[in-house]
Coordinates of C-alpha atoms in Angstrom, one line a residue:
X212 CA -30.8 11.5 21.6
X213 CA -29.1 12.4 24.5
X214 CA -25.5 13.9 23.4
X215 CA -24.3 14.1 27.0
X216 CA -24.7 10.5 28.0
X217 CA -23.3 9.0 24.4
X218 CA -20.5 11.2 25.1
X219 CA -19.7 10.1 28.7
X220 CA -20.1 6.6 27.3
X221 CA -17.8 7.1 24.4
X222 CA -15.3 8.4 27.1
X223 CA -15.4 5.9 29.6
X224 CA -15.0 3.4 27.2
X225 CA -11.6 5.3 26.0
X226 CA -10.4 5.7 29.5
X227 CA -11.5 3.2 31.5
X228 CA -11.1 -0.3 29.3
X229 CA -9.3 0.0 26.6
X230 CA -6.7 2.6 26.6
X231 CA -5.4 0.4 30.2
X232 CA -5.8 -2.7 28.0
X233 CA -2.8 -1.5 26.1
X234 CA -0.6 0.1 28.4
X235 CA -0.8 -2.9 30.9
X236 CA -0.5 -5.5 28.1
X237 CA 1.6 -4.5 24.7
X238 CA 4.4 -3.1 26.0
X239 CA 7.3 -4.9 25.5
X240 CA 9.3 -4.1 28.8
X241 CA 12.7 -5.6 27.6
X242 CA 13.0 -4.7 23.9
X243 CA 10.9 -1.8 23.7
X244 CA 8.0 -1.5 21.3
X245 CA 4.6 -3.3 21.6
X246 CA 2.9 -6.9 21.4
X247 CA 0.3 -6.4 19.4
X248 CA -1.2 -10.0 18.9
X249 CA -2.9 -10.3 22.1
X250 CA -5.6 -12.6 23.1
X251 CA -9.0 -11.9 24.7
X252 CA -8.0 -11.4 28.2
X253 CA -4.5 -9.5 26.8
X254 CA -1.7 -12.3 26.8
X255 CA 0.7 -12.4 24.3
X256 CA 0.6 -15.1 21.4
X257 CA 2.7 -14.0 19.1
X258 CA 5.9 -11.8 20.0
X259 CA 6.4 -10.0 15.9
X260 CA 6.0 -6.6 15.8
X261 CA 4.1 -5.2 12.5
X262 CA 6.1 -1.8 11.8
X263 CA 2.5 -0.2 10.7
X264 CA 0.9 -1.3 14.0
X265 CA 3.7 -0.1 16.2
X266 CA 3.6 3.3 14.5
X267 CA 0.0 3.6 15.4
X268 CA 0.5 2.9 18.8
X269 CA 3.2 5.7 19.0
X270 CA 1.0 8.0 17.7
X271 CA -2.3 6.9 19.9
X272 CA -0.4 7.6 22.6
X273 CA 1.3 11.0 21.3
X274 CA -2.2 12.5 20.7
X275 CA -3.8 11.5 23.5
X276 CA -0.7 13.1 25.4
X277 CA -1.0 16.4 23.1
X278 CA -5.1 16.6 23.0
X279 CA -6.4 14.9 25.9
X280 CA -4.5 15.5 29.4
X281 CA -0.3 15.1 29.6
X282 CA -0.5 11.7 31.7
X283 CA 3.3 10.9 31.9
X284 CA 2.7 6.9 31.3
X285 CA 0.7 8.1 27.8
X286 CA 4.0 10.0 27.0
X287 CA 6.2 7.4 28.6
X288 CA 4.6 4.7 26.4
X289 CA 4.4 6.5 23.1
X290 CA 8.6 7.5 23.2
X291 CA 9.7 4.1 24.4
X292 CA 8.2 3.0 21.4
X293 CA 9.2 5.8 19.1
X294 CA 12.4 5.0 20.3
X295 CA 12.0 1.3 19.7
X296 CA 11.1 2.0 15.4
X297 CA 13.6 4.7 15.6
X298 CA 16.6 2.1 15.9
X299 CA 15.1 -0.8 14.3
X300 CA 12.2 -0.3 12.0
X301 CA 13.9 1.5 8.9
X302 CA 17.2 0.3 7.3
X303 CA 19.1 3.4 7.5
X304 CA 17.6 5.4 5.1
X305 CA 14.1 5.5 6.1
X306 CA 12.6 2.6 4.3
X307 CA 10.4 1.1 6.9
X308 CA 10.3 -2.2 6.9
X309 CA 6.7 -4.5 7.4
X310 CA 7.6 -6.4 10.2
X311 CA 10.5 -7.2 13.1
X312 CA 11.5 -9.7 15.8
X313 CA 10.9 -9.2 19.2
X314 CA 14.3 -7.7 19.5
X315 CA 14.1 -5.7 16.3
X316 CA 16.0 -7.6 13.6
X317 CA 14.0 -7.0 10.4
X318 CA 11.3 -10.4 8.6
X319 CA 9.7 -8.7 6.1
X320 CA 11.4 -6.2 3.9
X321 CA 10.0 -2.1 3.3
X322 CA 7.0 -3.0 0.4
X323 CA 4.0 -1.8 2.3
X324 CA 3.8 1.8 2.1
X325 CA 1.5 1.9 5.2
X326 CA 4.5 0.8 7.1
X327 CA 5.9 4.5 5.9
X328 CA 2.5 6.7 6.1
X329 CA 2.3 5.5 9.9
X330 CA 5.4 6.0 10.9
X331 CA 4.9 9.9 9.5
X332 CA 2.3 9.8 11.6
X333 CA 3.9 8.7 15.0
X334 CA 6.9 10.8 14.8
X335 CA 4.4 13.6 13.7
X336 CA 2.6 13.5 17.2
X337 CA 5.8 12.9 18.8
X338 CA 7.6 15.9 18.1
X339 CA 4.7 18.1 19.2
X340 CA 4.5 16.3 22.5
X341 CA 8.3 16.3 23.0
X342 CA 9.7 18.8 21.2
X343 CA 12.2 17.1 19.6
X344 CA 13.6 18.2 16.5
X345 CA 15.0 14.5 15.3
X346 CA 11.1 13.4 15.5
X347 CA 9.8 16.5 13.5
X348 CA 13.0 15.3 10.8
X349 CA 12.2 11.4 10.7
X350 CA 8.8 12.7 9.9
X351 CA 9.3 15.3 6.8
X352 CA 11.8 12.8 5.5
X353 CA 9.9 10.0 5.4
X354 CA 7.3 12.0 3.8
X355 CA 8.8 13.2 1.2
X356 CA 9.7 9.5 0.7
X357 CA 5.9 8.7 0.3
X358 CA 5.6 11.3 -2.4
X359 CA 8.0 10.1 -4.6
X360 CA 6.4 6.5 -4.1
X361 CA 2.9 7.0 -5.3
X362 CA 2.8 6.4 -8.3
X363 CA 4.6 2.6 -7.2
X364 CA 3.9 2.4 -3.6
X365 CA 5.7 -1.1 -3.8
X366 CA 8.6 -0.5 -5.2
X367 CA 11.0 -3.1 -6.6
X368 CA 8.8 -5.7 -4.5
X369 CA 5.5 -5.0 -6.9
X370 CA 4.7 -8.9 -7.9
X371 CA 3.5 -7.3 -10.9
X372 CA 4.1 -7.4 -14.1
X373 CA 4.4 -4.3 -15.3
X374 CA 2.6 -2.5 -18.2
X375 CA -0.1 -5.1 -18.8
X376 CA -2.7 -3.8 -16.2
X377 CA -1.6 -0.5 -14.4
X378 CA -3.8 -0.4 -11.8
X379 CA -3.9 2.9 -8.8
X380 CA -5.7 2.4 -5.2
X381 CA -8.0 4.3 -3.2
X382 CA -6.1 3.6 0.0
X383 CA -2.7 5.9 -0.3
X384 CA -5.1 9.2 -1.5
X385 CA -7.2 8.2 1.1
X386 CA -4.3 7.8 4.2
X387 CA -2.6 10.8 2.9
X388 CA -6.0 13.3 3.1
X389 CA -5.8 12.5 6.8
X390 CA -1.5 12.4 7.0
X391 CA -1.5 15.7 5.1
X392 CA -3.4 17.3 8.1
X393 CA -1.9 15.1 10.8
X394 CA 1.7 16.8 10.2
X395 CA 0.7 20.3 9.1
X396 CA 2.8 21.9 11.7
X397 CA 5.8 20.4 9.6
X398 CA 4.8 21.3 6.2
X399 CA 3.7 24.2 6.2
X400 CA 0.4 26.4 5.3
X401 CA 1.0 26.7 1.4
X402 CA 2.7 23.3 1.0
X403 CA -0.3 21.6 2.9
X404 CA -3.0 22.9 0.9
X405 CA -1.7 21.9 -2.3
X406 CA -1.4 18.6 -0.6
X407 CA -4.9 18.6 0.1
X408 CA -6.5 19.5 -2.8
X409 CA -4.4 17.0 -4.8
X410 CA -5.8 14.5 -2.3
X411 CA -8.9 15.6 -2.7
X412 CA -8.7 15.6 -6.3
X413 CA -8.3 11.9 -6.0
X414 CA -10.7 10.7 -3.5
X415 CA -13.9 12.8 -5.0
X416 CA -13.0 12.7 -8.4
X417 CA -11.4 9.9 -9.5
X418 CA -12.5 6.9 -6.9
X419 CA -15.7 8.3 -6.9
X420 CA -18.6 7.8 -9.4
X421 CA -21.3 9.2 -9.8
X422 CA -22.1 6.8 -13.0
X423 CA -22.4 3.9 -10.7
X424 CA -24.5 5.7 -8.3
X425 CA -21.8 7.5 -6.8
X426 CA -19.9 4.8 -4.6
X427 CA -16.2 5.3 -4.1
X428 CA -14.7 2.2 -5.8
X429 CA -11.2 0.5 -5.0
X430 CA -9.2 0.2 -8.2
X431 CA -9.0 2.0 -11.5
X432 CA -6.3 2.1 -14.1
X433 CA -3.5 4.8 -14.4
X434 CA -5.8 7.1 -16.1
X435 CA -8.8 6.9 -13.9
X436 CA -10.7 4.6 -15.8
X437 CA -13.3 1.4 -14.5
X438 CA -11.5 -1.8 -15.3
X439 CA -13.7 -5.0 -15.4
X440 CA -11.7 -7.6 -13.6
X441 CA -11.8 -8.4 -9.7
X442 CA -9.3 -5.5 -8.3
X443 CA -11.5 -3.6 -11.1
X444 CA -14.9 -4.2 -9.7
X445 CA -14.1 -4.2 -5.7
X446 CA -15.9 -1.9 -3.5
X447 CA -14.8 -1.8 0.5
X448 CA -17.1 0.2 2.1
X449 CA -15.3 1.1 4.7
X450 CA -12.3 2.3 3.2
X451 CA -14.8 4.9 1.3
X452 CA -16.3 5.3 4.5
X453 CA -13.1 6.5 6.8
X454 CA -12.6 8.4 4.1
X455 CA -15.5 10.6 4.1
X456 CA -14.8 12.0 7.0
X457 CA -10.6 12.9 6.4
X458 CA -12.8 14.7 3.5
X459 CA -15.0 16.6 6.1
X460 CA -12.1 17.7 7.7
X461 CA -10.5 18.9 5.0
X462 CA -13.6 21.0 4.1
X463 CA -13.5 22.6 6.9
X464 CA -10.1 23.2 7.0
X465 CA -10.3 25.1 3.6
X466 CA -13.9 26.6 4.4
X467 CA -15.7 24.4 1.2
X468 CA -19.0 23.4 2.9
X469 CA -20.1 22.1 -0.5
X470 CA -17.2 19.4 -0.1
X471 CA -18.2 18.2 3.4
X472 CA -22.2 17.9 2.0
X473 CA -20.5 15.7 -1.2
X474 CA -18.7 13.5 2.0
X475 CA -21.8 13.1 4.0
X476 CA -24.0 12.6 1.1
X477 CA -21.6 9.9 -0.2
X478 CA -21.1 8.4 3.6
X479 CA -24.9 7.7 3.1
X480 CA -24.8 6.0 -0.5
X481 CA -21.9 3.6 0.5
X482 CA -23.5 2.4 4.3
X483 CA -26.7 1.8 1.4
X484 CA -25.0 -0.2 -0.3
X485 CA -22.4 -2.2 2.0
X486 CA -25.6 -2.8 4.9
X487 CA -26.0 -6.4 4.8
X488 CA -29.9 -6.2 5.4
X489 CA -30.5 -10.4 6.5
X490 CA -28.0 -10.2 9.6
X491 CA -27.5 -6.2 10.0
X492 CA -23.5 -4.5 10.2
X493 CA -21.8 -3.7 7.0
X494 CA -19.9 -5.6 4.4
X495 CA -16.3 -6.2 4.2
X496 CA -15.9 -6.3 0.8
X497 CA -18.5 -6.3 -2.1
X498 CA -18.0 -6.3 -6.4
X499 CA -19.9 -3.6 -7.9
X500 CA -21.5 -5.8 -10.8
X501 CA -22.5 -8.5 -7.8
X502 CA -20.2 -11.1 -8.8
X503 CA -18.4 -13.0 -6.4
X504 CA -15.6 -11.3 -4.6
X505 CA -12.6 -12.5 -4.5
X506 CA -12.1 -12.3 -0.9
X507 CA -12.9 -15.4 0.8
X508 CA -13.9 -13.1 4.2
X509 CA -16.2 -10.7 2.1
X510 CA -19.1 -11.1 4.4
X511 CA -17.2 -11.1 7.5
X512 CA -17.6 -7.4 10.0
X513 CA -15.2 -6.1 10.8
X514 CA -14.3 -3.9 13.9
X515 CA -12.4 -0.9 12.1
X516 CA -15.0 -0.3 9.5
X517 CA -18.5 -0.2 11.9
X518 CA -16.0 2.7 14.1
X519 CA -14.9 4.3 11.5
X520 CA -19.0 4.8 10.3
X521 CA -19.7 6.6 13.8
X522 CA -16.8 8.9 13.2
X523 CA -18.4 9.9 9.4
X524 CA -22.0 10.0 11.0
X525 CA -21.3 12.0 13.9
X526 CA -18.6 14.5 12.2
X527 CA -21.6 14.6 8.7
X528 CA -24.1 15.8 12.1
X529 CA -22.1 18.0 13.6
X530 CA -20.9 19.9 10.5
X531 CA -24.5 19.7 8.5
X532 CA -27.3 19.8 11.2
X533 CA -28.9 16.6 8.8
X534 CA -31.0 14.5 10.8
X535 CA -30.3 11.3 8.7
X536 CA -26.8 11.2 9.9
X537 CA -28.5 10.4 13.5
X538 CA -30.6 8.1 12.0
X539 CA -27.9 5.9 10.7
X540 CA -25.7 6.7 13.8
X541 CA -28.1 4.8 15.9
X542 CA -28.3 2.0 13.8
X543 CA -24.9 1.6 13.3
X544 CA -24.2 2.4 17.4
X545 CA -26.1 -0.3 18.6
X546 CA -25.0 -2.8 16.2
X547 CA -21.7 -2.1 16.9
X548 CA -21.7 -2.0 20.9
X549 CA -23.8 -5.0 20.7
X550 CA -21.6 -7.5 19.1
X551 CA -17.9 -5.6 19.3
X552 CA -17.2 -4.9 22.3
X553 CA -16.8 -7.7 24.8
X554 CA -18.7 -7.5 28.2
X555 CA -16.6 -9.5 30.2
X556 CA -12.6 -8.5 28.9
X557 CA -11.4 -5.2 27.8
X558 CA -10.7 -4.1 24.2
X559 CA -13.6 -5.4 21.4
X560 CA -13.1 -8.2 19.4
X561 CA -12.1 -7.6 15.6
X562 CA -13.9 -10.4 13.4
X563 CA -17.7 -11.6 13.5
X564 CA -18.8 -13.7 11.1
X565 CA -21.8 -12.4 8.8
X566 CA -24.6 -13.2 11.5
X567 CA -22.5 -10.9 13.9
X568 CA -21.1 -13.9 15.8
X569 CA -17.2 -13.9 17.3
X570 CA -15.1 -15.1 14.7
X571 CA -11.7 -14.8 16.1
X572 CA -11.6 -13.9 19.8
X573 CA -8.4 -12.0 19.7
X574 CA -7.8 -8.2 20.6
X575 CA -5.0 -7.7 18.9
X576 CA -3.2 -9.4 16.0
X577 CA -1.1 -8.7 12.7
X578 CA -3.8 -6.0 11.6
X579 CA -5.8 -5.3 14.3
X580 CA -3.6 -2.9 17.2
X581 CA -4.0 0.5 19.8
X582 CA -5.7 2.2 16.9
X583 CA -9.7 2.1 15.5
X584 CA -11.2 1.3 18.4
X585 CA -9.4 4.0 20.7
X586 CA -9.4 6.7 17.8
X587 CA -12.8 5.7 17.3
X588 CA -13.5 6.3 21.2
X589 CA -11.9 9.8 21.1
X590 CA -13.6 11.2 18.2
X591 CA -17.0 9.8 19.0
X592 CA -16.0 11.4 22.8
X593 CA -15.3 15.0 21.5
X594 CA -17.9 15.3 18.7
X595 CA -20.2 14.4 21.1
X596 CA -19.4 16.6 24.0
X597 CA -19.5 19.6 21.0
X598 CA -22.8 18.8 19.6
X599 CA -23.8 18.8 23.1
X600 CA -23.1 22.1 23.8
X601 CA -24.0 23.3 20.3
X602 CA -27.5 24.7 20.3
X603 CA -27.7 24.1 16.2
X604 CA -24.9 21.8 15.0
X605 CA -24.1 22.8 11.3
X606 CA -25.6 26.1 11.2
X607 CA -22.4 27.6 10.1
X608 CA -21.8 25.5 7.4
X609 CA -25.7 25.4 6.4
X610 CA -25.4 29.2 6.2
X611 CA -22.3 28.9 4.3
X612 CA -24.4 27.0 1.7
X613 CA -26.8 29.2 1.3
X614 CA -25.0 32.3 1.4
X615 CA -23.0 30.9 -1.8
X616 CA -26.4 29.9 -3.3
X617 CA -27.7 33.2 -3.5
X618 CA -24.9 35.4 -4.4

């Protein structure tokens, strides 16, 4: 496999298509903030703006400022709309609201707490490439307002009724192993590592099971037990996935190579079981006893979750040295270049139907934005270019292993 070339591929891609895609076509020139629903060749169809989706694009644009080269119209982009969700997206006390007008009066109230966790994010990234204090603050306070939410991410708009059937999800353990790291320079060492290893608590020992083979499952009940009813029995293997390699970074930020061999082992089990083996590409959604799902798009493929399987595959290589991770790369590569990305417009489409056929030939809509596919680009980029300069990727860790083996 030639690491090099992949890497200049991954690269071009980031710089070349799609990162222009979005400055030349989502930014809303008179409002501030960004379109998001875009069609195939970049016009705009629908004129809302998804608070989750513009805090993404604040903090693409942020990191690519901050990690990649400081390009004045990345940092121009990513405060215009920092400035944009600063006045509009919260209702005064930091409650972010789902979704806003063109002009920024509020549709859709503050129940999704991925409206919060990504607007953490965004201001995160933005203090660090500005400086500004009032960013670093937004950030920290909304937070803290996250933490004191887990345990009802909804709020008082939870349509359920409570007591009957408690239910806890993967996805908020899952966002905050990655958000925990993403604003470390405003927590702090000793506050972040508790962080993380409550996080980590969650993800390996709680969503994952190792009585059902050990896949990572959506939903269990308040105290960490299976529940047999559709939220019960769902599996989304990308979910588990993306989060196998927050995981891997975690153990490496805490020096556990045992965790990141758990997370690579476990990024294995779940692309077994999600691989639809007819038509090739992975599952969207999937019941653990085989029952029908209740998701009518359950054998759709989606963009976000083949991506965020090269990001697990390459980091599990780079950090391990094991062979099988390049194995599945490939297969998961070429699958993914072959039907995603769109030879003749920039950006990849989001939706294929099961045999891997366009299903919706949009770039951008109310979940899809500057976010997987760019992310996706940059890690692939850098892990790349390291493992091409590495003579043996995961030696350290390997000999971590074994060192704690033996004595």
């Amino acid at each position: 496999m030639d690491f090099k070339k992949l890497s200049d591929q991954y690269r071009d891609e980031l710089l070349n298509n799609v990162l222009p895609f979005w400055l030349q076509n989502s930014q809303d020139k008179e409002f501030g903030g960004y379109f998001t629903c875009l069609d195939r060749e970049g016009k705009v169809f629908d004129t809302d703006k998804f608070i989750w989706l513009q805090g993404r694009e604040v903090w693409m644009f942020s990191m690519l400022y901050n990690k990649v080269e400081k390009r004045q119209e990345w940092l121009d982009c990513a405060v215009q709309g920092g400035e944009f969700l600063k006045k509009y997206g919260h209702d005064g006390n930091y409650n972010w609201y789902f979704s806003l007008d063109r002009s920024g009066r509020p549709l859709v109230e503050p129940y999704n707490i991925f409206s919060y966790t990504f607007a953490t994010m965004a201001f995160g990234q933005l203090s660090l490439a500005t400086g500004n204090q009032e960013y670093a603050d937004i950030a920290r306070k909304t937070f803290d307002i996250i933490l004191s939410k887990v345990d009802n991410p909804k709020g008082k708009w939870n349509k359920l009724h409570p007591d009957t059937r408690n239910l806890k999800n993967f996805a908020l353990p899952m966002i905050l192993c990655n958000l925990a790291m993403e604003i470390e320079h405003i927590l702090g060492k000793d506050y972040l590592e508790r962080a993380m290893n409550t996080c980590i608590h969650e993800v390996m020992d709680v969503f994952y099971r190792p009585e059902l083979g050990g896949i990572i499952v959506e939903n269990v009940d308040i105290n960490g037990n299976l529940v047999d009813c559709f939220e019960g029995r769902q599996i989304t293997p990308g979910h588990a996935i993306e989060a196998m390699w927050f995981i891997m970074d975690l153990g490496k930020r805490l020096h556990r190579p045992e965790l990141i061999e758990k997370a690579k082992n476990t990024t294995f089990t779940m692309l077994e079981y999600g691989w639809d083996k007819e038509h090739g590409g992975i599952f969207y959604f999937l019941d653990r006893n085989s029952f029908p799902p209740q998701q009518l798009e359950w054998d759709q493929k989606l963009w976000w979750v083949h991506i965020e399987s090269l990001i697990s595959l390459l980091k599990g290589y780079q950090l391990t040295g094991d062979k099988q991770c390049l194995d599945w790369f490939e297969k998961v590569h070429d699958y993914t270049w072959a039907h995603f990305r769109d030879a003749e417009y920039p950006e990849w489409y989001g939706y294929l139907n099961r045999r891997g056929e366009v299903l919706l030939p949009l770039k951008g809509g109310k979940w899809k934005g500057c976010f997987h596919v760019p992310r996706g680009l940059f890690q692939c980029w850098k892990i790349l270019e390291t493992i091409s300069l590495q003579t043996f990727p995961g030696l350290l860790n390997i000999a971590e292993t074994q060192f704690k083996s033996i004595y």
